[in-house]
Short mmCIF file of C-alpha atoms and ligand atoms in Angstrom, two decimals:
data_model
loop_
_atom_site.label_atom_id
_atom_site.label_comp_id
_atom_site.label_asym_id
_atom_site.label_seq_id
_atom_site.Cartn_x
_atom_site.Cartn_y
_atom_site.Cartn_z
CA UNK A 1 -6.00 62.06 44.68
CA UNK A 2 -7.90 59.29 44.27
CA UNK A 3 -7.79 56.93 40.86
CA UNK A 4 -9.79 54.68 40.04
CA UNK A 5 -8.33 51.89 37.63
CA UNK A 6 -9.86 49.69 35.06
CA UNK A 7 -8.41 45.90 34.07
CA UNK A 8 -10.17 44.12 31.38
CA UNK A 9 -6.61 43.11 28.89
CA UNK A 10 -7.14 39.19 28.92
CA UNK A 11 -9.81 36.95 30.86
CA UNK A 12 -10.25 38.94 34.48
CA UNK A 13 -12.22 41.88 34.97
CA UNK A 14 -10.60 44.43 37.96
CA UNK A 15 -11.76 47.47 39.33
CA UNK A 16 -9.89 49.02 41.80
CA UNK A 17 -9.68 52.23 43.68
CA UNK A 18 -6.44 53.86 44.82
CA UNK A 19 -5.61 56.49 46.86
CA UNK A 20 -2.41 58.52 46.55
CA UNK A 21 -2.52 59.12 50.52
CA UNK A 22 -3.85 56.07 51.87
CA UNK A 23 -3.02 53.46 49.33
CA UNK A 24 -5.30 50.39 47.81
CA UNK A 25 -9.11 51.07 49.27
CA UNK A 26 -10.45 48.67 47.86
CA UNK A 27 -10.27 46.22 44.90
CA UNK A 28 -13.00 43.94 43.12
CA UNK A 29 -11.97 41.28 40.38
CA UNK A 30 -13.92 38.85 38.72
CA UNK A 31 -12.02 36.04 36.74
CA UNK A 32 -13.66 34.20 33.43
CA UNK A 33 -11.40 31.01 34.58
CA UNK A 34 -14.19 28.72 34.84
CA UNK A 35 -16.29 30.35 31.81
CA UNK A 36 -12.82 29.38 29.36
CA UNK A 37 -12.22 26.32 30.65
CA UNK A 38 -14.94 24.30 28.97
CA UNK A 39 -12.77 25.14 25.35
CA UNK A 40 -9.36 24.61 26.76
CA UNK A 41 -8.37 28.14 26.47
CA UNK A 42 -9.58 31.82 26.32
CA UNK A 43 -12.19 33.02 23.78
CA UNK A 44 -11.73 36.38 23.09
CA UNK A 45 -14.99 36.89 21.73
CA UNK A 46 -16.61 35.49 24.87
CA UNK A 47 -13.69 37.21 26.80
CA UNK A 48 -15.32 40.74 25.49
CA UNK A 49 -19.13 39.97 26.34
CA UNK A 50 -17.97 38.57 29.93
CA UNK A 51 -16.07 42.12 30.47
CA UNK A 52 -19.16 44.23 29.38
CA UNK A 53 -21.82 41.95 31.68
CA UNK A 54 -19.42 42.42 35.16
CA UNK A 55 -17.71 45.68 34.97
CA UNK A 56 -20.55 47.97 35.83
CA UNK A 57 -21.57 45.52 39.11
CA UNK A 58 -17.40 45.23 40.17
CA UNK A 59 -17.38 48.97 40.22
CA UNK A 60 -20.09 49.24 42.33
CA UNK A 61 -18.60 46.67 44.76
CA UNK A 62 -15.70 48.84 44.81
CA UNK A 63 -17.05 51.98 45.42
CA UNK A 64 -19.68 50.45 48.29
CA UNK A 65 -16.32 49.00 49.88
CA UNK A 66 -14.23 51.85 49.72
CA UNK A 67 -17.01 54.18 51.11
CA UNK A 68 -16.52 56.40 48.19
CA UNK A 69 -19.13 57.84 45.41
CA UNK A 70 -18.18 58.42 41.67
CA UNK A 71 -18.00 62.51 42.29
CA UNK A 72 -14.63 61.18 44.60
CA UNK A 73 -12.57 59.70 41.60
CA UNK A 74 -10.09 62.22 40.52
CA UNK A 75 -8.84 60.24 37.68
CA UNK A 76 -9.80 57.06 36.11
CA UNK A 77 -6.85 54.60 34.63
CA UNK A 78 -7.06 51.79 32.49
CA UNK A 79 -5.24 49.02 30.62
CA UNK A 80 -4.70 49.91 27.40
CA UNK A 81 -2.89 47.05 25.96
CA UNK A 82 -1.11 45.14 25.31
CA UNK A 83 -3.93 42.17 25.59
CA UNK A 84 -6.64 40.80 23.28
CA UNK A 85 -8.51 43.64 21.25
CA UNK A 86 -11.67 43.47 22.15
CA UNK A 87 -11.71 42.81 25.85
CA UNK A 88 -9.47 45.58 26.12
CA UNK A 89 -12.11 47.82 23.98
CA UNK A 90 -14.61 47.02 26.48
CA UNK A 91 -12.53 48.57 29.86
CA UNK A 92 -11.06 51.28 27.66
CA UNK A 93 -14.63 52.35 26.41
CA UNK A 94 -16.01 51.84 29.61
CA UNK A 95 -13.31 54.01 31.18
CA UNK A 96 -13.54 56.16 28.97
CA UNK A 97 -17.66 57.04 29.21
CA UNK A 98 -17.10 57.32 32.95
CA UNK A 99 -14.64 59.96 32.96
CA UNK A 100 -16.57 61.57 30.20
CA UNK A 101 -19.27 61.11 32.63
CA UNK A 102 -17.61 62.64 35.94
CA UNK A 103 -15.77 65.13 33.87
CA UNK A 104 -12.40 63.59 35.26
CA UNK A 105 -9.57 63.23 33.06
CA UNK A 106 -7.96 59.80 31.72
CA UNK A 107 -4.83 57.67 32.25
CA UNK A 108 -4.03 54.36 29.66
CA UNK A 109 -1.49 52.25 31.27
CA UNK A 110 0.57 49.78 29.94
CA UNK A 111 -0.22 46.11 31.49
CA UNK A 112 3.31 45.23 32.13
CA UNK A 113 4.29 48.37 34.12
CA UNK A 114 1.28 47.72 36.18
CA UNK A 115 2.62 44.08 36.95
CA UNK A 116 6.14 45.93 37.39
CA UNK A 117 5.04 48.26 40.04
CA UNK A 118 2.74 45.90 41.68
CA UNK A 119 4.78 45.08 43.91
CA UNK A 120 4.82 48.27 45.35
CA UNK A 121 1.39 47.68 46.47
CA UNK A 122 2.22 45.59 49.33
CA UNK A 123 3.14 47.16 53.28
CA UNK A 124 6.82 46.56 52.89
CA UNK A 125 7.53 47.30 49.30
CA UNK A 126 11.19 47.98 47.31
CA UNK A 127 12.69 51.18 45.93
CA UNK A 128 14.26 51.91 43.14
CA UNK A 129 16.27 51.08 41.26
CA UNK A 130 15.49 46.86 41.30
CA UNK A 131 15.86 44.40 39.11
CA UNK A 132 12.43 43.33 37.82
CA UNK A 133 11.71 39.63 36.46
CA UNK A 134 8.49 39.79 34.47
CA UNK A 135 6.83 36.98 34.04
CA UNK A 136 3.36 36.16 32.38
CA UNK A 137 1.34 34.03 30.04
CA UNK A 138 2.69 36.26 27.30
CA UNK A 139 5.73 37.90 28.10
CA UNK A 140 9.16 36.93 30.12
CA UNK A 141 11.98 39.32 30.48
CA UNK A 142 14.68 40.65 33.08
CA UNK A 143 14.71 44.43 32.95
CA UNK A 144 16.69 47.47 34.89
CA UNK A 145 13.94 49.75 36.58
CA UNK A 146 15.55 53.04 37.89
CA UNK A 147 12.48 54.67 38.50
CA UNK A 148 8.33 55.36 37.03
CA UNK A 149 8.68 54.60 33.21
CA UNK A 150 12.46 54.16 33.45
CA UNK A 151 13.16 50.83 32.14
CA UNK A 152 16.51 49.58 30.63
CA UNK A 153 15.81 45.57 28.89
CA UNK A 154 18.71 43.34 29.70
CA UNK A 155 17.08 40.34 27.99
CA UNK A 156 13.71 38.42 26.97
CA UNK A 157 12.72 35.33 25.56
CA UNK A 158 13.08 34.72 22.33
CA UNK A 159 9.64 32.76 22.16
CA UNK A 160 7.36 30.89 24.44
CA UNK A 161 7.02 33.01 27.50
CA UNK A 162 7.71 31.34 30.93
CA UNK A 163 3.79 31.47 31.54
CA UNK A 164 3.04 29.91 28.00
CA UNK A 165 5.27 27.46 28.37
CA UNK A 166 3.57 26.15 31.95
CA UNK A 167 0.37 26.26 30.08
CA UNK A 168 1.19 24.65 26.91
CA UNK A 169 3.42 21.80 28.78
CA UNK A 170 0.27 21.70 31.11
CA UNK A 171 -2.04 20.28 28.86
CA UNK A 172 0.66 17.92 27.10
CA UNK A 173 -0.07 16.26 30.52
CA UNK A 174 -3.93 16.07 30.20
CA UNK A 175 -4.35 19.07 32.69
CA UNK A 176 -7.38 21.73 32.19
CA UNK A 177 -7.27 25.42 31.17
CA UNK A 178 -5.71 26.92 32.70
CA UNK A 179 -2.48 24.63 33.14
CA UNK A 180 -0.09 26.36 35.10
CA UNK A 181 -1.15 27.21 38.73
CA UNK A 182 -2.36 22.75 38.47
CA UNK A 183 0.96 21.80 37.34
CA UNK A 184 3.09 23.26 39.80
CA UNK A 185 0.69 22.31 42.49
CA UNK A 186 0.86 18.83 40.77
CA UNK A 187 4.60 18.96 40.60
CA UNK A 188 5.15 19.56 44.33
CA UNK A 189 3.44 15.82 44.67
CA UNK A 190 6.56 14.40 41.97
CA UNK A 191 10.32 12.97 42.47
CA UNK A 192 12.58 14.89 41.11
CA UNK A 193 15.16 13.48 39.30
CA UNK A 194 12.87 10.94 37.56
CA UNK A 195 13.00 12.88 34.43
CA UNK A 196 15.68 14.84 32.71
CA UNK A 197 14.76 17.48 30.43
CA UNK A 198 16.70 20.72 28.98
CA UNK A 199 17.90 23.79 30.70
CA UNK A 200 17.59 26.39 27.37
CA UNK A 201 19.49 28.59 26.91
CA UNK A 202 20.98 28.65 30.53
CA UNK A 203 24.67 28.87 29.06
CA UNK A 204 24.07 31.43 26.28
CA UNK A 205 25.77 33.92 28.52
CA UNK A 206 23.82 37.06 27.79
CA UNK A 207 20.00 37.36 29.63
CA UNK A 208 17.85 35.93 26.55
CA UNK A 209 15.22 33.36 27.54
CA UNK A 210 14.13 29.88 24.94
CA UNK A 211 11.00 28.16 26.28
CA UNK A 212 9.38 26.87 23.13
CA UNK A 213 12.63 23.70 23.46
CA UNK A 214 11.78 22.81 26.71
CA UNK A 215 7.98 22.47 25.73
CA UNK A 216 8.68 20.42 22.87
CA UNK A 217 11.17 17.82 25.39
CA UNK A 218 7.80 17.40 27.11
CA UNK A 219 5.84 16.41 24.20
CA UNK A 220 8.69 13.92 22.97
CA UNK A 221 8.47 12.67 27.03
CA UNK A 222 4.72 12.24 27.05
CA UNK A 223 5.10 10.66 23.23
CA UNK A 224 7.06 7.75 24.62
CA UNK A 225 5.13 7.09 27.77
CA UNK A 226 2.65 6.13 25.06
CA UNK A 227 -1.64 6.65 25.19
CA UNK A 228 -2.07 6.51 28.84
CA UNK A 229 -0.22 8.62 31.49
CA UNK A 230 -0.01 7.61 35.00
CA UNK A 231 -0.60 10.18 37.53
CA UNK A 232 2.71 8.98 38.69
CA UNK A 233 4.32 10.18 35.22
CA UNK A 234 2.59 13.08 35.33
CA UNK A 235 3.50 14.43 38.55
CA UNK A 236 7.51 13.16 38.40
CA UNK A 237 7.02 14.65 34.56
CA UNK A 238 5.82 18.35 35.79
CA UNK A 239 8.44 18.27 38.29
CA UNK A 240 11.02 17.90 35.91
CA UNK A 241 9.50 20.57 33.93
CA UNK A 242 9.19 22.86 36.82
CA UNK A 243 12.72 22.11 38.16
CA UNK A 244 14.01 22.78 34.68
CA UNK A 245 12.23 26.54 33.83
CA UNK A 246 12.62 27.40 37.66
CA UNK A 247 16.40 27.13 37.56
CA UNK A 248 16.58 28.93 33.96
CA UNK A 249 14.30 31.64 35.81
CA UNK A 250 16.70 31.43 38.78
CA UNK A 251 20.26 31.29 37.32
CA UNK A 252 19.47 34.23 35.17
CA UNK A 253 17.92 36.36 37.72
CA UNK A 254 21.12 35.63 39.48
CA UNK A 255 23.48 36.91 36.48
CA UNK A 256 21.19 39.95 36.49
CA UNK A 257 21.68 40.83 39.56
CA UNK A 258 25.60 40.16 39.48
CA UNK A 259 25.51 42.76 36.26
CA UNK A 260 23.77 45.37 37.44
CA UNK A 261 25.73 45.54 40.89
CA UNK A 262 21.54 45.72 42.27
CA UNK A 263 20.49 44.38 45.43
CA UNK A 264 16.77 44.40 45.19
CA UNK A 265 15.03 41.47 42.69
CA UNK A 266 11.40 42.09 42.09
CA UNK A 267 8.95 39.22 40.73
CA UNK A 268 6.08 40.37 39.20
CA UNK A 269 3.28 38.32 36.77
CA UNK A 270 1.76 35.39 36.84
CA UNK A 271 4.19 32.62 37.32
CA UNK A 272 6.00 34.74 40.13
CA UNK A 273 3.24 32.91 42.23
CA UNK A 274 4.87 29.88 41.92
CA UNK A 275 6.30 28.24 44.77
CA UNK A 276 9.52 26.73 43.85
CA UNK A 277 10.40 29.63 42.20
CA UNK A 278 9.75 31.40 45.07
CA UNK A 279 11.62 29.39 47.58
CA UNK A 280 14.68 29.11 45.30
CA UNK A 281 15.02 32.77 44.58
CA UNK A 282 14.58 33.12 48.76
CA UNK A 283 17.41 30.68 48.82
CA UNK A 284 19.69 32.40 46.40
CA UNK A 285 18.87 35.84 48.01
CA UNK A 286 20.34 34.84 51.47
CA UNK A 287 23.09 33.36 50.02
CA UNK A 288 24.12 36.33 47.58
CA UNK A 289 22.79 38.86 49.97
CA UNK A 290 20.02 40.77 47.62
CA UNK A 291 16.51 40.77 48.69
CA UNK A 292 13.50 39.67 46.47
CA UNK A 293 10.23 41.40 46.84
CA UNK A 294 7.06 39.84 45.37
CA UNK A 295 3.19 41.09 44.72
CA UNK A 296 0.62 39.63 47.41
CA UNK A 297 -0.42 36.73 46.01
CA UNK A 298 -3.56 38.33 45.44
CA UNK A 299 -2.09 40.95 42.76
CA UNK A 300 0.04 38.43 40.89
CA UNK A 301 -2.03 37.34 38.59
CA UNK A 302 -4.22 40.45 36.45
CA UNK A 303 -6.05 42.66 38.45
CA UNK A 304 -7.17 46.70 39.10
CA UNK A 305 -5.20 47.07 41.71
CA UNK A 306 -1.89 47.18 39.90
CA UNK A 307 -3.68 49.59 36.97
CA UNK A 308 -4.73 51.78 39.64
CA UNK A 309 -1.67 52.27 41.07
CA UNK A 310 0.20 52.81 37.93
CA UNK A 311 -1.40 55.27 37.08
CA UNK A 312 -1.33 57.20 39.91
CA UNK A 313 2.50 56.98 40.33
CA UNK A 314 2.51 58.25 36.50
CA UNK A 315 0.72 60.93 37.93
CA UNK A 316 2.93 61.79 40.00
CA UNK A 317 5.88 61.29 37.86
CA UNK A 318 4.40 63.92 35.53
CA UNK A 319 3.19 62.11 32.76
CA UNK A 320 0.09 64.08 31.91
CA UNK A 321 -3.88 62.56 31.94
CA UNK A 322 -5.81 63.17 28.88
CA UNK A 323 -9.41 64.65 28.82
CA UNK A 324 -11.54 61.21 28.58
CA UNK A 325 -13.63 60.87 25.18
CA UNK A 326 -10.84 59.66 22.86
CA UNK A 327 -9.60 56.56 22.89
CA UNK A 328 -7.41 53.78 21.03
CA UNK A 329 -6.11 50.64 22.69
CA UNK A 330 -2.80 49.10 21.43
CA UNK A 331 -2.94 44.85 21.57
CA UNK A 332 0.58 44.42 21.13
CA UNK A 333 2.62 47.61 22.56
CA UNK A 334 6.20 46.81 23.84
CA UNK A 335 7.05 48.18 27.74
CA UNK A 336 9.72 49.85 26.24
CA UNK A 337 8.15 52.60 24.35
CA UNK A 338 6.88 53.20 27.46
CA UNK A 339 10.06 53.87 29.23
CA UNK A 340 12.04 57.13 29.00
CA UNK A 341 15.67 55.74 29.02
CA UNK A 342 15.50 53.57 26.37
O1 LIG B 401 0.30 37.80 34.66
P1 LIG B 401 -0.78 36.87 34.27
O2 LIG B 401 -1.99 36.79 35.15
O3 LIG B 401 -1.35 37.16 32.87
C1 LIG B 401 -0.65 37.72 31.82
O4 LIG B 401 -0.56 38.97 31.79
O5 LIG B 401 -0.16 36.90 31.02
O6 LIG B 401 -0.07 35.45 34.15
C2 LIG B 401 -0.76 34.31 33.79
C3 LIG B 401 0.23 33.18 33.67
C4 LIG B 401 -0.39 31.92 33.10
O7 LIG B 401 0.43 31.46 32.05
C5 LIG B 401 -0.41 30.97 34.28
O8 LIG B 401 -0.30 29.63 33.90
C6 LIG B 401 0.78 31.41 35.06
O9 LIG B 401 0.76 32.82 34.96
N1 LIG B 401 0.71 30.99 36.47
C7 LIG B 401 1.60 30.15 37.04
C8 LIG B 401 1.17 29.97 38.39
N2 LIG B 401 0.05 30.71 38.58
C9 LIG B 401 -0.21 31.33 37.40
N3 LIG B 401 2.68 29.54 36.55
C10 LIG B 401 3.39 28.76 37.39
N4 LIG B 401 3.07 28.53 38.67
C11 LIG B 401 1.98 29.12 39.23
N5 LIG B 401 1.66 28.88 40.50
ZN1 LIG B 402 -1.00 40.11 33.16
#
């Protein structure tokens, strides 16, 4: 069974063919980073027209990689939300037309259980049940996965996600769009210790997250420094940032996994790229003997690859395709109406 999937929910475009047999064939992405960061921040309406102008061309990349023609695809998946409206019109309507096209039936998947599984894209991947961290720019939450669209919520944040709050603390320091991936890498040139600044939430004793705090201690930091930041206070200021989320992150990964008695953690989205976090959930892991799996750095971040395989293992978890031609794409859709043990 081959599947091919569709990504188009915020500023990257993926295409990306999977096969049930033989795994990821190939994979083609093209990212609006630089085309956003002239305004600071994603334009949705330029978001939209960038999706229309590369998706035909990535699919064709794909295809001439993988070897394959359109008469191969079996199925054809694709993001259906949640993510900005009309960028995810354009890879749902696109999607859509194809199958229509090929006569091949459709599968909409949810873009948070295709960062949940992706993971299980790589050579040495986890089984169920894990522990999943998820996060993104727009979402952060610990959750229970027992299996394919079984997913039990043990906590979220409350506002800013862990993503947003890199972003938003990233440009309180002068950095471009987008902020996050340049202040960790800036970070990992700071002292630590320099500057102290909130842990939220990290005694609340349940598994909720608070980011929008921690963003605000950086404003009132950069406030005092007064008009012009040294790239010494910037670096020794995004390293107390990063110390500060990643041992939030950390600490209440940790109290997951004591809960659920687990002894897999899986990092999926965005800031699971980041390299502290990384290294201090590695740490933890040795010491509390559970073992963290993470997506190839590659598949982190948005992509096709992790819509493509979604919806195959949906497939074969028996949730039915749909005959392609009708379509609706949900912006804001919570995993968990997604997930059968809720
Ligand atoms: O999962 P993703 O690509 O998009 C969403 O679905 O939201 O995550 C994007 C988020 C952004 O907020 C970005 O700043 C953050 O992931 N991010 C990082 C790093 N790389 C990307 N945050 C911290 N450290 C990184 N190295
Ligand atoms: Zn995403």
């Amino acid at each position: 069974m081959l599947i091919l999937g569709v990504e188009s929910s915020c500023d990257e475009t993926g295409i990306a063919l999977y096969d049930s047999e033989a795994g990821l064939l190939s994979h083609a992405l093209h990212s609006q980073v630089a085309m956003h960061a002239e305004y600071g921040g994603v334009v949705p309406e330029l978001a939209s027209r960038d999706h229309i102008r590369r998706v035909v061309p990535l699919l064709r990349e794909a295809l001439g990689r993988a070897g394959k023609h359109f008469d191969d695809i079996d199925a054809v998946a694709y993001t259906r939300g949640p993510g900005l409206a009309g960028a995810l019109l354009v890879g749902c309507a696109f999607a859509e037309a194809l199958a229509l096209a090929i006569a091949k039936p459709t599968i909409p998947v949810h873009h948070l259980e295709g960062h949940l599984l992706s993971p299980l894209l790589s050579s040495d991947p986890p089984t169920f049940p894990f522990v999943a961290l998820l996060v993104s720019g727009g979402h952060t939450q610990l959750m229970k996965v027992t299996g394919v669209g079984e997913y039990e919520l043990l906590g979220e944040t409350l506002d800013d996600a862990a993503g947003e709050a890199f972003d938003k603390s990233a440009k309180l320091l002068g950095l471009p769009y987008p902020g996050g991936a340049l202040l960790s890498k800036l970070a990992e040139t700071g002292t630590p210790g320099i500057h102290e600044l909130p842990r939220p939430m990290l005694h609340s004793g349940d598994l909720s997250f608070s980011f929008s705090g921690l963003k605000t201690a950086v404003l009132t930091l950069v406030r005092e420094q007064g008009e012009n930041l040294s790239e010494a206070f910037k670096a020794d200021a995004a390293r107390a940032f990063q110390e500060a989320i990643v041992e939030v992150l950390v600490k209440k990964s940790l109290k997951a996994m004591k809960q659920t008695g687990l002894k897999q953690l899986v990092v999926a989205g965005g800031v699971g790229a980041n390299k502290q976090l990384r290294a201090t959930l590695n740490d933890e892991a040795k010491r509390k003997r559970f073992r963290v799996y993470y997506p190839e750095l590659e598949f982190c971040t948005d992509n096709g690859a992790m819509i493509a395989l979604a919806g195959c293992l949906r497939l074969q978890a028996g949730t039915p395709s749909k005959p392609a031609g009708e379509f609706s794409v949900l912006p804001r859709w919570p995993l968990m109406e997604m997930s059968a043990t809720r």
